[in-house]
Amino acid sequence: MSTVPAYKPSAQGPLEETLPQLKVVSAETIKSSVHSPSENIEILRESLRSISDSLESASPQEVIAWGWENYGDSLTMGTAFGPEGMVIIHMLSEVAPHVHVFNLETGYQFQETLDLRERVRERYGIDVELKRPELTVQQYEAKHGGPLYKTNPHQCCADRKLAVLERGIEGKSAWISAIRRDQSPDRAQAPIVGWDKKFSLVKINPLANWSKQDVWKMITDHDIPYNPLHDQGYTSIGCWPCTRSVLMGEDERAGRWSGTEKTECGLHSLDPGDES
Ligand code: SF4
């Protein structure tokens, strides 16, 4: 188990004084780069690589603070209210409570997941915005002659998650994700900060080098709210039709799209050109 770095503001002064080299890529630079010739993107990637290396030993709170200082209102966070997301929301309340947070409300989420949104509001005063697809579940299933998650889960995720995310991040330059490197092979190379080619955003992964134990220790130590389904064997929770509880010894994401080849909804899978 790795050591959980406790957050304490640097004794040497604000982050911009202690890590001045990190204030390299401004929101304006990102905005001008994403639609610019590819060499600009390469310069951006190079900057992010060096920033990520510098942040490798920073605490997640320092990483979040760096994101807020650099991107402010152009920073957003997507969450499915998993344990890692709840830990980051807790940290946001400490160091950057005004960061915009959203949830992709596919219409297929567990009620227990939606209830967490209210608990977040009560505990932290953070109002997580629900981003919904254009069609309700009823309209969507009527259009496709039944639930698409049974016959084409890739398309279902594309329509009810990816397309919604693309609308949700309009005007944003950077987003925070709660992925950990040890969750899956797809996530193993995630940097602390990198270029997300798929969505043309800087992607900030404050918990990239944390373990599952680190996350649960923080939840326990700080009495952070979490989805009660975790106590019933659901280690990773997405939409109810595509999630099952896991058996002892199974991988923590084994209950997602169980029995199919699918392992990711597409939000966090690496594409060529993503930073790794
Ligand atoms: Fe559809 Fe399942 Fe993807 Fe949810 S996780 S959007 S129900 S395929």
PDB file of C-alpha atoms and ligand atoms in Angstrom:
ATOM      1  CA  MET A   1       0.000   0.000   0.000  1.00  0.00           C
ATOM      2  CA  SER A   2       1.344   3.400  -0.888  1.00  0.00           C
ATOM      3  CA  THR A   3       1.403   6.243   1.593  1.00  0.00           C
ATOM      4  CA  VAL A   4      -1.472   8.692   1.467  1.00  0.00           C
ATOM      5  CA  PRO A   5       0.049  12.152   1.144  1.00  0.00           C
ATOM      6  CA  ALA A   6      -1.762  14.411   3.587  1.00  0.00           C
ATOM      7  CA  TYR A   7      -2.651  17.848   2.298  1.00  0.00           C
ATOM      8  CA  LYS A   8      -0.930  20.716   3.922  1.00  0.00           C
ATOM      9  CA  PRO A   9      -0.239  24.026   2.231  1.00  0.00           C
ATOM     10  CA  SER A  10       3.434  24.333   1.412  1.00  0.00           C
ATOM     11  CA  ALA A  11       5.512  25.947   4.148  1.00  0.00           C
ATOM     12  CA  GLN A  12       7.478  27.713   1.409  1.00  0.00           C
ATOM     13  CA  GLY A  13       4.520  29.684   0.137  1.00  0.00           C
ATOM     14  CA  PRO A  14       1.796  29.403  -2.460  1.00  0.00           C
ATOM     15  CA  LEU A  15       2.070  26.776  -5.153  1.00  0.00           C
ATOM     16  CA  GLU A  16       3.038  29.292  -7.826  1.00  0.00           C
ATOM     17  CA  GLU A  17       6.081  30.269  -5.746  1.00  0.00           C
ATOM     18  CA  THR A  18       7.210  26.762  -4.936  1.00  0.00           C
ATOM     19  CA  LEU A  19       6.525  25.288  -8.361  1.00  0.00           C
ATOM     20  CA  PRO A  20       6.847  28.294 -10.698  1.00  0.00           C
ATOM     21  CA  GLN A  21       7.866  26.162 -13.627  1.00  0.00           C
ATOM     22  CA  LEU A  22       4.417  24.587 -13.617  1.00  0.00           C
ATOM     23  CA  LYS A  23       2.602  27.743 -14.655  1.00  0.00           C
ATOM     24  CA  VAL A  24       3.410  27.097 -18.257  1.00  0.00           C
ATOM     25  CA  VAL A  25       0.233  26.257 -20.105  1.00  0.00           C
ATOM     26  CA  SER A  26      -2.489  28.850 -19.696  1.00  0.00           C
ATOM     27  CA  ALA A  27      -6.138  28.340 -20.536  1.00  0.00           C
ATOM     28  CA  GLU A  28      -5.657  30.821 -23.400  1.00  0.00           C
ATOM     29  CA  THR A  29      -2.817  28.725 -24.756  1.00  0.00           C
ATOM     30  CA  ILE A  30      -4.995  25.623 -24.674  1.00  0.00           C
ATOM     31  CA  LYS A  31      -7.859  27.369 -26.417  1.00  0.00           C
ATOM     32  CA  SER A  32      -5.621  28.729 -29.142  1.00  0.00           C
ATOM     33  CA  SER A  33      -3.760  25.459 -29.536  1.00  0.00           C
ATOM     34  CA  VAL A  34      -6.619  23.035 -29.960  1.00  0.00           C
ATOM     35  CA  HIS A  35      -7.573  24.474 -33.318  1.00  0.00           C
ATOM     36  CA  SER A  36      -4.044  25.301 -34.399  1.00  0.00           C
ATOM     37  CA  PRO A  37      -1.502  23.429 -36.505  1.00  0.00           C
ATOM     38  CA  SER A  38      -0.257  20.199 -35.058  1.00  0.00           C
ATOM     39  CA  GLU A  39       3.132  21.639 -34.044  1.00  0.00           C
ATOM     40  CA  ASN A  40       1.356  23.774 -31.461  1.00  0.00           C
ATOM     41  CA  ILE A  41      -0.214  20.669 -30.004  1.00  0.00           C
ATOM     42  CA  GLU A  42       3.218  19.051 -29.853  1.00  0.00           C
ATOM     43  CA  ILE A  43       4.582  22.030 -27.905  1.00  0.00           C
ATOM     44  CA  LEU A  44       1.603  21.796 -25.596  1.00  0.00           C
ATOM     45  CA  ARG A  45       2.163  18.081 -25.044  1.00  0.00           C
ATOM     46  CA  GLU A  46       5.823  18.656 -24.282  1.00  0.00           C
ATOM     47  CA  SER A  47       4.912  21.267 -21.662  1.00  0.00           C
ATOM     48  CA  LEU A  48       2.368  18.949 -20.123  1.00  0.00           C
ATOM     49  CA  ARG A  49       4.856  16.078 -19.991  1.00  0.00           C
ATOM     50  CA  SER A  50       7.275  18.193 -18.011  1.00  0.00           C
ATOM     51  CA  ILE A  51       4.504  19.504 -15.741  1.00  0.00           C
ATOM     52  CA  SER A  52       3.276  15.982 -15.131  1.00  0.00           C
ATOM     53  CA  ASP A  53       6.752  14.813 -14.155  1.00  0.00           C
ATOM     54  CA  SER A  54       7.019  17.729 -11.739  1.00  0.00           C
ATOM     55  CA  LEU A  55       3.665  16.909 -10.185  1.00  0.00           C
ATOM     56  CA  GLU A  56       4.360  13.191  -9.790  1.00  0.00           C
ATOM     57  CA  SER A  57       5.313  13.623  -6.142  1.00  0.00           C
ATOM     58  CA  ALA A  58       2.795  16.380  -5.354  1.00  0.00           C
ATOM     59  CA  SER A  59      -0.242  15.577  -3.230  1.00  0.00           C
ATOM     60  CA  PRO A  60      -3.570  15.252  -5.088  1.00  0.00           C
ATOM     61  CA  GLN A  61      -4.691  18.453  -3.395  1.00  0.00           C
ATOM     62  CA  GLU A  62      -1.674  20.276  -4.808  1.00  0.00           C
ATOM     63  CA  VAL A  63      -2.449  18.868  -8.249  1.00  0.00           C
ATOM     64  CA  ILE A  64      -6.041  20.083  -7.968  1.00  0.00           C
ATOM     65  CA  ALA A  65      -4.852  23.478  -6.724  1.00  0.00           C
ATOM     66  CA  TRP A  66      -2.506  23.669  -9.705  1.00  0.00           C
ATOM     67  CA  GLY A  67      -5.412  22.942 -12.029  1.00  0.00           C
ATOM     68  CA  TRP A  68      -7.595  25.596 -10.438  1.00  0.00           C
ATOM     69  CA  GLU A  69      -4.850  28.224 -10.447  1.00  0.00           C
ATOM     70  CA  ASN A  70      -4.113  27.595 -14.104  1.00  0.00           C
ATOM     71  CA  TYR A  71      -7.570  27.019 -15.530  1.00  0.00           C
ATOM     72  CA  GLY A  72     -10.092  28.496 -13.101  1.00  0.00           C
ATOM     73  CA  ASP A  73     -13.546  28.525 -14.642  1.00  0.00           C
ATOM     74  CA  SER A  74     -12.234  26.606 -17.647  1.00  0.00           C
ATOM     75  CA  LEU A  75     -11.667  23.602 -15.402  1.00  0.00           C
ATOM     76  CA  THR A  76     -14.368  20.994 -14.942  1.00  0.00           C
ATOM     77  CA  MET A  77     -14.710  17.567 -13.387  1.00  0.00           C
ATOM     78  CA  GLY A  78     -16.875  14.649 -14.426  1.00  0.00           C
ATOM     79  CA  THR A  79     -17.898  12.159 -11.771  1.00  0.00           C
ATOM     80  CA  ALA A  80     -19.953   8.990 -11.487  1.00  0.00           C
ATOM     81  CA  PHE A  81     -19.710   9.333  -7.690  1.00  0.00           C
ATOM     82  CA  GLY A  82     -17.324   6.396  -7.364  1.00  0.00           C
ATOM     83  CA  PRO A  83     -15.026   6.223  -4.337  1.00  0.00           C
ATOM     84  CA  GLU A  84     -12.245   8.038  -6.175  1.00  0.00           C
ATOM     85  CA  GLY A  85     -14.634  10.727  -7.367  1.00  0.00           C
ATOM     86  CA  MET A  86     -15.956  11.209  -3.842  1.00  0.00           C
ATOM     87  CA  VAL A  87     -12.391  11.612  -2.562  1.00  0.00           C
ATOM     88  CA  ILE A  88     -11.714  14.265  -5.199  1.00  0.00           C
ATOM     89  CA  ILE A  89     -14.961  16.074  -4.390  1.00  0.00           C
ATOM     90  CA  HIS A  90     -13.855  16.094  -0.745  1.00  0.00           C
ATOM     91  CA  MET A  91     -10.502  17.569  -1.808  1.00  0.00           C
ATOM     92  CA  LEU A  92     -12.198  20.108  -4.073  1.00  0.00           C
ATOM     93  CA  SER A  93     -14.201  21.328  -1.087  1.00  0.00           C
ATOM     94  CA  GLU A  94     -10.886  22.002   0.659  1.00  0.00           C
ATOM     95  CA  VAL A  95      -8.795  23.596  -2.057  1.00  0.00           C
ATOM     96  CA  ALA A  96     -11.004  24.556  -5.015  1.00  0.00           C
ATOM     97  CA  PRO A  97     -14.701  24.483  -4.070  1.00  0.00           C
ATOM     98  CA  HIS A  98     -15.786  26.484  -7.119  1.00  0.00           C
ATOM     99  CA  VAL A  99     -14.639  23.960  -9.703  1.00  0.00           C
ATOM    100  CA  HIS A 100     -17.558  22.971 -11.919  1.00  0.00           C
ATOM    101  CA  VAL A 101     -18.566  19.322 -11.374  1.00  0.00           C
ATOM    102  CA  PHE A 102     -20.937  17.312 -13.550  1.00  0.00           C
ATOM    103  CA  ASN A 103     -22.364  13.816 -13.780  1.00  0.00           C
ATOM    104  CA  LEU A 104     -23.391  12.050 -16.980  1.00  0.00           C
ATOM    105  CA  GLU A 105     -26.969  11.117 -16.138  1.00  0.00           C
ATOM    106  CA  THR A 106     -27.565   8.389 -18.712  1.00  0.00           C
ATOM    107  CA  GLY A 107     -30.983   7.584 -17.290  1.00  0.00           C
ATOM    108  CA  TYR A 108     -29.693   4.146 -16.328  1.00  0.00           C
ATOM    109  CA  GLN A 109     -27.883   5.040 -13.114  1.00  0.00           C
ATOM    110  CA  PHE A 110     -28.704   3.361  -9.814  1.00  0.00           C
ATOM    111  CA  GLN A 111     -30.913   5.375  -7.461  1.00  0.00           C
ATOM    112  CA  GLU A 112     -28.168   4.977  -4.840  1.00  0.00           C
ATOM    113  CA  THR A 113     -25.810   6.833  -7.197  1.00  0.00           C
ATOM    114  CA  LEU A 114     -28.243   9.677  -7.770  1.00  0.00           C
ATOM    115  CA  ASP A 115     -28.837   9.931  -4.025  1.00  0.00           C
ATOM    116  CA  LEU A 116     -25.133  10.639  -3.565  1.00  0.00           C
ATOM    117  CA  ARG A 117     -25.559  13.888  -5.476  1.00  0.00           C
ATOM    118  CA  GLU A 118     -27.827  15.110  -2.695  1.00  0.00           C
ATOM    119  CA  ARG A 119     -25.389  13.958  -0.032  1.00  0.00           C
ATOM    120  CA  VAL A 120     -22.617  15.880  -1.779  1.00  0.00           C
ATOM    121  CA  ARG A 121     -24.745  18.993  -1.804  1.00  0.00           C
ATOM    122  CA  GLU A 122     -25.569  18.629   1.901  1.00  0.00           C
ATOM    123  CA  ARG A 123     -22.031  17.822   3.014  1.00  0.00           C
ATOM    124  CA  TYR A 124     -19.963  20.081   0.751  1.00  0.00           C
ATOM    125  CA  GLY A 125     -22.368  22.600  -0.750  1.00  0.00           C
ATOM    126  CA  ILE A 126     -21.233  21.450  -4.193  1.00  0.00           C
ATOM    127  CA  ASP A 127     -24.057  21.311  -6.718  1.00  0.00           C
ATOM    128  CA  VAL A 128     -23.150  18.572  -9.203  1.00  0.00           C
ATOM    129  CA  GLU A 129     -24.737  19.343 -12.542  1.00  0.00           C
ATOM    130  CA  LEU A 130     -26.571  16.456 -14.203  1.00  0.00           C
ATOM    131  CA  LYS A 131     -25.837  16.326 -17.929  1.00  0.00           C
ATOM    132  CA  ARG A 132     -28.483  14.352 -19.794  1.00  0.00           C
ATOM    133  CA  PRO A 133     -28.753  12.933 -23.322  1.00  0.00           C
ATOM    134  CA  GLU A 134     -31.235  14.587 -25.636  1.00  0.00           C
ATOM    135  CA  LEU A 135     -33.543  11.552 -25.633  1.00  0.00           C
ATOM    136  CA  THR A 136     -35.041  10.100 -22.478  1.00  0.00           C
ATOM    137  CA  VAL A 137     -34.536   6.374 -21.881  1.00  0.00           C
ATOM    138  CA  GLN A 138     -38.090   5.754 -23.083  1.00  0.00           C
ATOM    139  CA  GLN A 139     -37.565   7.745 -26.300  1.00  0.00           C
ATOM    140  CA  TYR A 140     -34.168   6.151 -26.895  1.00  0.00           C
ATOM    141  CA  GLU A 141     -35.394   2.593 -26.455  1.00  0.00           C
ATOM    142  CA  ALA A 142     -38.426   3.285 -28.633  1.00  0.00           C
ATOM    143  CA  LYS A 143     -36.141   4.642 -31.373  1.00  0.00           C
ATOM    144  CA  HIS A 144     -33.939   1.534 -31.295  1.00  0.00           C
ATOM    145  CA  GLY A 145     -36.640  -1.063 -30.807  1.00  0.00           C
ATOM    146  CA  GLY A 146     -35.496  -1.864 -27.280  1.00  0.00           C
ATOM    147  CA  PRO A 147     -32.577  -1.322 -24.943  1.00  0.00           C
ATOM    148  CA  LEU A 148     -29.414  -0.800 -26.983  1.00  0.00           C
ATOM    149  CA  TYR A 149     -27.213  -1.793 -24.048  1.00  0.00           C
ATOM    150  CA  LYS A 150     -28.241  -5.405 -24.758  1.00  0.00           C
ATOM    151  CA  THR A 151     -27.291  -5.423 -28.421  1.00  0.00           C
ATOM    152  CA  ASN A 152     -24.820  -2.579 -28.940  1.00  0.00           C
ATOM    153  CA  PRO A 153     -23.415  -1.236 -25.665  1.00  0.00           C
ATOM    154  CA  HIS A 154     -20.676   0.688 -27.515  1.00  0.00           C
ATOM    155  CA  GLN A 155     -23.306   2.744 -29.330  1.00  0.00           C
ATOM    156  CA  CYS A 156     -25.328   3.155 -26.162  1.00  0.00           C
ATOM    157  CA  CYS A 157     -22.270   4.551 -24.330  1.00  0.00           C
ATOM    158  CA  ALA A 158     -21.429   6.726 -27.334  1.00  0.00           C
ATOM    159  CA  ASP A 159     -24.921   8.227 -27.351  1.00  0.00           C
ATOM    160  CA  ARG A 160     -25.632   8.468 -23.637  1.00  0.00           C
ATOM    161  CA  LYS A 161     -22.157   9.248 -22.308  1.00  0.00           C
ATOM    162  CA  LEU A 162     -19.616  10.398 -24.881  1.00  0.00           C
ATOM    163  CA  ALA A 163     -21.926  12.687 -26.849  1.00  0.00           C
ATOM    164  CA  VAL A 164     -23.197  14.197 -23.615  1.00  0.00           C
ATOM    165  CA  LEU A 165     -19.667  14.738 -22.367  1.00  0.00           C
ATOM    166  CA  GLU A 166     -18.712  16.489 -25.593  1.00  0.00           C
ATOM    167  CA  ARG A 167     -21.535  18.966 -25.072  1.00  0.00           C
ATOM    168  CA  GLY A 168     -20.689  19.262 -21.376  1.00  0.00           C
ATOM    169  CA  ILE A 169     -17.101  20.302 -21.925  1.00  0.00           C
ATOM    170  CA  GLU A 170     -17.818  23.034 -24.441  1.00  0.00           C
ATOM    171  CA  GLY A 171     -15.838  26.117 -23.417  1.00  0.00           C
ATOM    172  CA  LYS A 172     -13.642  24.160 -21.018  1.00  0.00           C
ATOM    173  CA  SER A 173      -9.864  23.777 -21.307  1.00  0.00           C
ATOM    174  CA  ALA A 174      -9.139  21.112 -18.724  1.00  0.00           C
ATOM    175  CA  TRP A 175     -10.929  18.376 -16.857  1.00  0.00           C
ATOM    176  CA  ILE A 176     -10.259  16.415 -13.711  1.00  0.00           C
ATOM    177  CA  SER A 177     -10.746  12.685 -13.751  1.00  0.00           C
ATOM    178  CA  ALA A 178     -10.590  10.258 -10.837  1.00  0.00           C
ATOM    179  CA  ILE A 179      -8.828   7.393 -12.592  1.00  0.00           C
ATOM    180  CA  ARG A 180      -6.038   5.391 -10.956  1.00  0.00           C
ATOM    181  CA  ARG A 181      -3.253   3.666 -12.852  1.00  0.00           C
ATOM    182  CA  ASP A 182      -3.812   0.339 -11.127  1.00  0.00           C
ATOM    183  CA  GLN A 183      -7.478   0.101 -12.142  1.00  0.00           C
ATOM    184  CA  SER A 184      -6.950  -1.389 -15.587  1.00  0.00           C
ATOM    185  CA  PRO A 185      -4.356  -1.838 -18.345  1.00  0.00           C
ATOM    186  CA  ASP A 186      -5.968   1.051 -20.245  1.00  0.00           C
ATOM    187  CA  ARG A 187      -5.328   3.363 -17.296  1.00  0.00           C
ATOM    188  CA  ALA A 188      -1.873   2.090 -16.367  1.00  0.00           C
ATOM    189  CA  GLN A 189      -0.029   4.790 -18.303  1.00  0.00           C
ATOM    190  CA  ALA A 190      -2.157   7.736 -17.183  1.00  0.00           C
ATOM    191  CA  PRO A 191       0.008  10.765 -16.392  1.00  0.00           C
ATOM    192  CA  ILE A 192      -0.816  13.215 -13.606  1.00  0.00           C
ATOM    193  CA  VAL A 193      -1.424  15.814 -16.303  1.00  0.00           C
ATOM    194  CA  GLY A 194      -1.647  15.061 -20.004  1.00  0.00           C
ATOM    195  CA  TRP A 195      -3.259  15.884 -23.280  1.00  0.00           C
ATOM    196  CA  ASP A 196      -6.614  14.234 -23.913  1.00  0.00           C
ATOM    197  CA  LYS A 197      -6.709  14.069 -27.668  1.00  0.00           C
ATOM    198  CA  LYS A 198     -10.206  12.647 -27.837  1.00  0.00           C
ATOM    199  CA  PHE A 199     -11.755  15.671 -26.155  1.00  0.00           C
ATOM    200  CA  SER A 200      -9.049  18.305 -26.864  1.00  0.00           C
ATOM    201  CA  LEU A 201      -8.605  19.049 -23.196  1.00  0.00           C
ATOM    202  CA  VAL A 202      -5.864  18.966 -20.624  1.00  0.00           C
ATOM    203  CA  LYS A 203      -6.681  15.961 -18.444  1.00  0.00           C
ATOM    204  CA  ILE A 204      -5.731  16.104 -14.790  1.00  0.00           C
ATOM    205  CA  ASN A 205      -5.572  12.814 -12.883  1.00  0.00           C
ATOM    206  CA  PRO A 206      -4.815  13.751  -9.244  1.00  0.00           C
ATOM    207  CA  LEU A 207      -5.177  10.143  -8.030  1.00  0.00           C
ATOM    208  CA  ALA A 208      -3.226   8.498 -10.852  1.00  0.00           C
ATOM    209  CA  ASN A 209      -0.587   7.136  -8.498  1.00  0.00           C
ATOM    210  CA  TRP A 210      -2.917   6.260  -5.633  1.00  0.00           C
ATOM    211  CA  SER A 211      -4.014   2.735  -4.776  1.00  0.00           C
ATOM    212  CA  LYS A 212      -7.495   1.489  -3.961  1.00  0.00           C
ATOM    213  CA  GLN A 213      -6.372   1.217  -0.332  1.00  0.00           C
ATOM    214  CA  ASP A 214      -5.300   4.869  -0.317  1.00  0.00           C
ATOM    215  CA  VAL A 215      -8.739   5.881  -1.534  1.00  0.00           C
ATOM    216  CA  TRP A 216     -10.652   3.855   1.051  1.00  0.00           C
ATOM    217  CA  LYS A 217      -8.352   4.959   3.857  1.00  0.00           C
ATOM    218  CA  MET A 218      -9.153   8.571   3.036  1.00  0.00           C
ATOM    219  CA  ILE A 219     -12.887   7.797   2.867  1.00  0.00           C
ATOM    220  CA  THR A 220     -12.734   6.127   6.275  1.00  0.00           C
ATOM    221  CA  ASP A 221     -10.475   8.721   7.898  1.00  0.00           C
ATOM    222  CA  HIS A 222     -12.646  11.633   6.768  1.00  0.00           C
ATOM    223  CA  ASP A 223     -16.049   9.955   6.820  1.00  0.00           C
ATOM    224  CA  ILE A 224     -16.530  10.798   3.157  1.00  0.00           C
ATOM    225  CA  PRO A 225     -19.947   9.723   1.797  1.00  0.00           C
ATOM    226  CA  TYR A 226     -19.872   6.788  -0.617  1.00  0.00           C
ATOM    227  CA  ASN A 227     -22.278   4.662  -2.617  1.00  0.00           C
ATOM    228  CA  PRO A 228     -23.846   2.040  -0.308  1.00  0.00           C
ATOM    229  CA  LEU A 229     -23.736  -0.468  -3.165  1.00  0.00           C
ATOM    230  CA  HIS A 230     -20.013  -0.811  -2.467  1.00  0.00           C
ATOM    231  CA  ASP A 231     -20.982  -2.602   0.741  1.00  0.00           C
ATOM    232  CA  GLN A 232     -22.926  -5.121  -1.362  1.00  0.00           C
ATOM    233  CA  GLY A 233     -19.994  -6.212  -3.515  1.00  0.00           C
ATOM    234  CA  TYR A 234     -20.235  -3.604  -6.266  1.00  0.00           C
ATOM    235  CA  THR A 235     -16.635  -2.465  -6.551  1.00  0.00           C
ATOM    236  CA  SER A 236     -17.085  -0.326  -9.677  1.00  0.00           C
ATOM    237  CA  ILE A 237     -20.484   1.190 -10.375  1.00  0.00           C
ATOM    238  CA  GLY A 238     -21.827   2.459 -13.664  1.00  0.00           C
ATOM    239  CA  CYS A 239     -25.274   2.061 -15.200  1.00  0.00           C
ATOM    240  CA  TRP A 240     -27.381  -0.651 -13.578  1.00  0.00           C
ATOM    241  CA  PRO A 241     -27.875  -2.768 -16.739  1.00  0.00           C
ATOM    242  CA  CYS A 242     -24.101  -3.012 -17.230  1.00  0.00           C
ATOM    243  CA  THR A 243     -22.948  -3.450 -13.638  1.00  0.00           C
ATOM    244  CA  ARG A 244     -22.904  -6.478 -11.374  1.00  0.00           C
ATOM    245  CA  SER A 245     -21.343  -7.184  -8.025  1.00  0.00           C
ATOM    246  CA  VAL A 246     -17.985  -8.970  -8.110  1.00  0.00           C
ATOM    247  CA  LEU A 247     -16.932 -12.220  -6.498  1.00  0.00           C
ATOM    248  CA  MET A 248     -14.023 -12.624  -4.104  1.00  0.00           C
ATOM    249  CA  GLY A 249     -10.769 -12.500  -6.062  1.00  0.00           C
ATOM    250  CA  GLU A 250     -12.258 -10.908  -9.176  1.00  0.00           C
ATOM    251  CA  ASP A 251     -10.790  -7.740 -10.649  1.00  0.00           C
ATOM    252  CA  GLU A 252     -12.419  -4.594  -9.277  1.00  0.00           C
ATOM    253  CA  ARG A 253     -13.817  -3.703 -12.717  1.00  0.00           C
ATOM    254  CA  ALA A 254     -14.935  -7.279 -13.529  1.00  0.00           C
ATOM    255  CA  GLY A 255     -18.542  -6.306 -12.854  1.00  0.00           C
ATOM    256  CA  ARG A 256     -18.636  -3.724 -15.648  1.00  0.00           C
ATOM    257  CA  TRP A 257     -20.088  -5.000 -18.956  1.00  0.00           C
ATOM    258  CA  SER A 258     -19.538  -8.490 -17.572  1.00  0.00           C
ATOM    259  CA  GLY A 259     -19.604 -11.238 -20.193  1.00  0.00           C
ATOM    260  CA  THR A 260     -18.682  -8.876 -23.039  1.00  0.00           C
ATOM    261  CA  GLU A 261     -15.409  -7.678 -24.498  1.00  0.00           C
ATOM    262  CA  LYS A 262     -16.199  -4.137 -23.406  1.00  0.00           C
ATOM    263  CA  THR A 263     -14.170  -2.802 -20.477  1.00  0.00           C
ATOM    264  CA  GLU A 264     -14.472   0.990 -20.767  1.00  0.00           C
ATOM    265  CA  CYS A 265     -17.251   3.360 -21.757  1.00  0.00           C
ATOM    266  CA  GLY A 266     -14.740   5.310 -23.850  1.00  0.00           C
ATOM    267  CA  LEU A 267     -14.241   8.302 -21.573  1.00  0.00           C
ATOM    268  CA  HIS A 268     -10.884   7.157 -20.249  1.00  0.00           C
ATOM    269  CA  SER A 269      -9.549   4.695 -22.833  1.00  0.00           C
ATOM    270  CA  LEU A 270      -6.331   5.790 -24.454  1.00  0.00           C
ATOM    271  CA  ASP A 271      -6.364   6.736 -28.102  1.00  0.00           C
ATOM    272  CA  PRO A 272      -3.272   7.266 -30.250  1.00  0.00           C
ATOM    273  CA  GLY A 273      -2.108  10.781 -29.482  1.00  0.00           C
ATOM    274  CA  ASP A 274      -3.231  10.748 -25.871  1.00  0.00           C
ATOM    275  CA  GLU A 275      -0.463  11.340 -23.390  1.00  0.00           C
ATOM    276  CA  SER A 276       0.829   8.256 -21.704  1.00  0.00           C
TER     277      SER A 276
HETATM  278 FE1  SF4 B   1     -25.708   2.222 -21.999  1.00  0.00          FE
HETATM  279 FE2  SF4 B   1     -24.587   0.426 -20.350  1.00  0.00          FE
HETATM  280 FE3  SF4 B   1     -23.099   2.374 -21.488  1.00  0.00          FE
HETATM  281 FE4  SF4 B   1     -24.872   2.934 -19.570  1.00  0.00          FE
HETATM  282  S1  SF4 B   1     -22.991   1.695 -19.379  1.00  0.00           S
HETATM  283  S2  SF4 B   1     -24.571   4.095 -21.441  1.00  0.00           S
HETATM  284  S3  SF4 B   1     -26.562   1.486 -20.073  1.00  0.00           S
HETATM  285  S4  SF4 B   1     -24.156   0.648 -22.520  1.00  0.00           S
END
